[in-house]
Amino acid sequence: YELTQPLSVSVALGQTARITCGGNNIGSKNVHWYQQKPGQAPVLVIYRDINRPSGIPERFSGSNSRNTATLTISRAQAGDEADYYCQVWDSSPVVFGGGTKLTVL
Amino acid sequence: EVQLVESGGSLVQPGGSLRLSCAASGFTFSSYEMNWVRQAPGKGLEWVSYISSSSSIIYYADSVKGRFTISRDNAKNSLYLQMNSLRAEDTAVYFCASLIVGATYLDYWGQGTLVTVSS
């Protein structure tokens, strides 16, 4: 199973960023999202499509339908600049997307 | 506080072996499934291996199958990765990551340990 993410997304400070994750009928799977800043370990920011772990700001939200899952970051801040990875559980069993670099302008 | 601390990474020659360890604390290790995930320099995340809480189910990525062996010791709250026949393409930071039984997401991650395969 393959997950496709854009290599990069740019967003103006204070605006909304949307990072997509494409996969065949991904809407039937649970999609999870991780944030990774340079030199740090990944951090779970969304699990099971729409849920935020404790400590993750409400500005982070997720959706998943048909062939595309989306991570939405509202009111983007400079501290949101990072790489973001989607992940699903499949026959492999853990599958990651290629990652998206978010730049906050 | 949940902590996962990897160790054992170093410089090793092609064809060599290395054993990574991951020490867990702050949670009931025996109730969690565990994974190894790696990240080559400048690249994305690549899942390497999975082990169930009781060690009864184990999976490997095709890229490491037959060369790497995952194991755990619940009495010592520790996870291991025995890496044999190492190749240059195994060069990466190796993270251990936990997954509570029944979940499909990796909730806690260690800071990683660097493995460099080079002559």
Coordinates of C-alpha atoms in Angstrom, one line a residue, chain B residues 2-119:
Chain B
V2 CA 7.2 8.0 29.3
Q3 CA 10.8 7.5 28.1
L4 CA 12.3 5.4 25.3
V5 CA 16.0 5.6 25.1
E6 CA 17.9 3.9 22.3
S7 CA 21.5 2.9 22.4
G8 CA 24.0 0.8 20.5
G9 CA 24.4 2.9 17.3
S10 CA 27.9 3.3 16.0
L11 CA 30.1 3.2 12.9
V12 CA 30.4 -0.3 11.4
Q13 CA 31.9 -1.8 8.3
P14 CA 29.8 -3.3 5.5
G15 CA 29.0 -6.9 6.3
G16 CA 29.3 -6.2 10.0
S17 CA 26.8 -6.6 12.9
L18 CA 25.3 -4.4 15.5
R19 CA 22.8 -4.7 18.3
L20 CA 20.5 -1.8 19.2
S21 CA 18.7 -1.5 22.5
C22 CA 15.7 0.5 23.6
A23 CA 15.1 1.0 27.3
A24 CA 11.5 1.8 28.2
S25 CA 10.2 3.5 31.4
G26 CA 7.2 5.4 32.6
F27 CA 4.6 3.0 31.2
T28 CA 3.6 -0.7 31.3
F29 CA 6.0 -2.0 28.6
S30 CA 4.5 -5.4 28.5
S31 CA 1.1 -3.9 27.4
Y32 CA 2.7 -2.2 24.3
E33 CA 3.6 -3.5 20.9
M34 CA 6.9 -2.1 19.7
N35 CA 8.5 -1.0 16.5
W36 CA 11.8 0.1 15.0
V37 CA 11.6 2.9 12.5
R38 CA 14.6 4.3 10.7
Q39 CA 15.5 7.5 8.8
A40 CA 18.3 7.8 6.4
P41 CA 20.1 11.1 6.3
G42 CA 17.9 13.7 4.6
K43 CA 15.2 11.1 3.9
G44 CA 11.8 10.2 5.2
L45 CA 10.6 7.7 7.8
E46 CA 10.9 4.0 7.0
W47 CA 9.3 1.3 9.2
V48 CA 11.7 -1.5 9.9
S49 CA 10.2 -4.1 12.3
Y50 CA 7.3 -4.8 14.6
I51 CA 6.9 -7.1 17.6
S52 CA 3.8 -7.8 19.6
S53 CA 3.6 -7.4 23.3
S54 CA 4.2 -11.1 23.9
S55 CA 6.7 -11.5 21.1
S56 CA 4.3 -13.9 19.4
I57 CA 3.9 -11.8 16.2
I58 CA 6.9 -10.3 14.4
Y59 CA 7.1 -8.5 11.1
Y60 CA 9.9 -7.1 9.1
A61 CA 10.3 -4.7 6.1
D62 CA 11.4 -6.5 3.0
S63 CA 14.6 -4.4 3.0
V64 CA 15.8 -6.0 6.2
K65 CA 14.1 -9.5 6.2
G66 CA 16.6 -12.2 6.9
R67 CA 19.3 -9.8 8.2
F68 CA 17.6 -8.1 11.2
T69 CA 16.0 -9.7 14.2
I70 CA 13.7 -7.9 16.6
S71 CA 13.3 -9.1 20.2
R72 CA 12.1 -7.9 23.6
D73 CA 12.5 -8.7 27.3
N74 CA 9.5 -7.6 29.2
A75 CA 11.1 -8.3 32.5
K76 CA 13.9 -5.8 31.6
N77 CA 11.5 -3.3 29.8
S78 CA 13.8 -3.5 26.8
L79 CA 13.5 -3.8 23.1
Y80 CA 16.3 -5.0 20.8
L81 CA 17.3 -5.1 17.1
Q82 CA 20.1 -7.4 16.0
M83 CA 21.4 -6.2 12.7
N84 CA 23.6 -8.5 10.6
S85 CA 25.1 -8.3 7.1
L86 CA 24.9 -4.5 7.3
R87 CA 24.9 -2.5 4.1
A88 CA 25.6 1.1 3.3
E89 CA 21.9 1.7 2.7
D90 CA 21.2 0.7 6.3
T91 CA 22.9 3.9 7.4
A92 CA 20.2 5.8 9.4
V93 CA 18.9 7.1 12.7
Y94 CA 17.0 4.2 14.3
F95 CA 14.0 5.1 16.5
C96 CA 12.1 2.7 18.7
A97 CA 8.4 3.6 18.9
S98 CA 5.6 2.2 21.0
L99 CA 2.1 1.2 20.0
I100 CA -0.5 0.4 22.6
V101 CA -2.2 -3.0 22.0
G102 CA -5.1 -2.6 19.7
A103 CA -4.0 0.7 18.3
T104 CA -2.5 1.4 14.8
Y105 CA -0.5 4.5 15.6
L106 CA 2.9 5.0 17.2
D107 CA 2.3 7.1 20.3
Y108 CA 5.8 7.4 21.9
W109 CA 9.1 7.6 20.2
G110 CA 12.7 7.6 21.4
Q111 CA 15.3 10.2 20.3
G112 CA 17.0 7.7 18.0
T113 CA 20.5 6.2 17.7
L114 CA 22.7 6.7 14.6
V115 CA 24.0 3.7 12.7
T116 CA 26.6 4.4 10.1
V117 CA 27.7 1.6 7.7
S118 CA 30.9 2.6 6.0
S119 CA 34.4 1.3 5.3

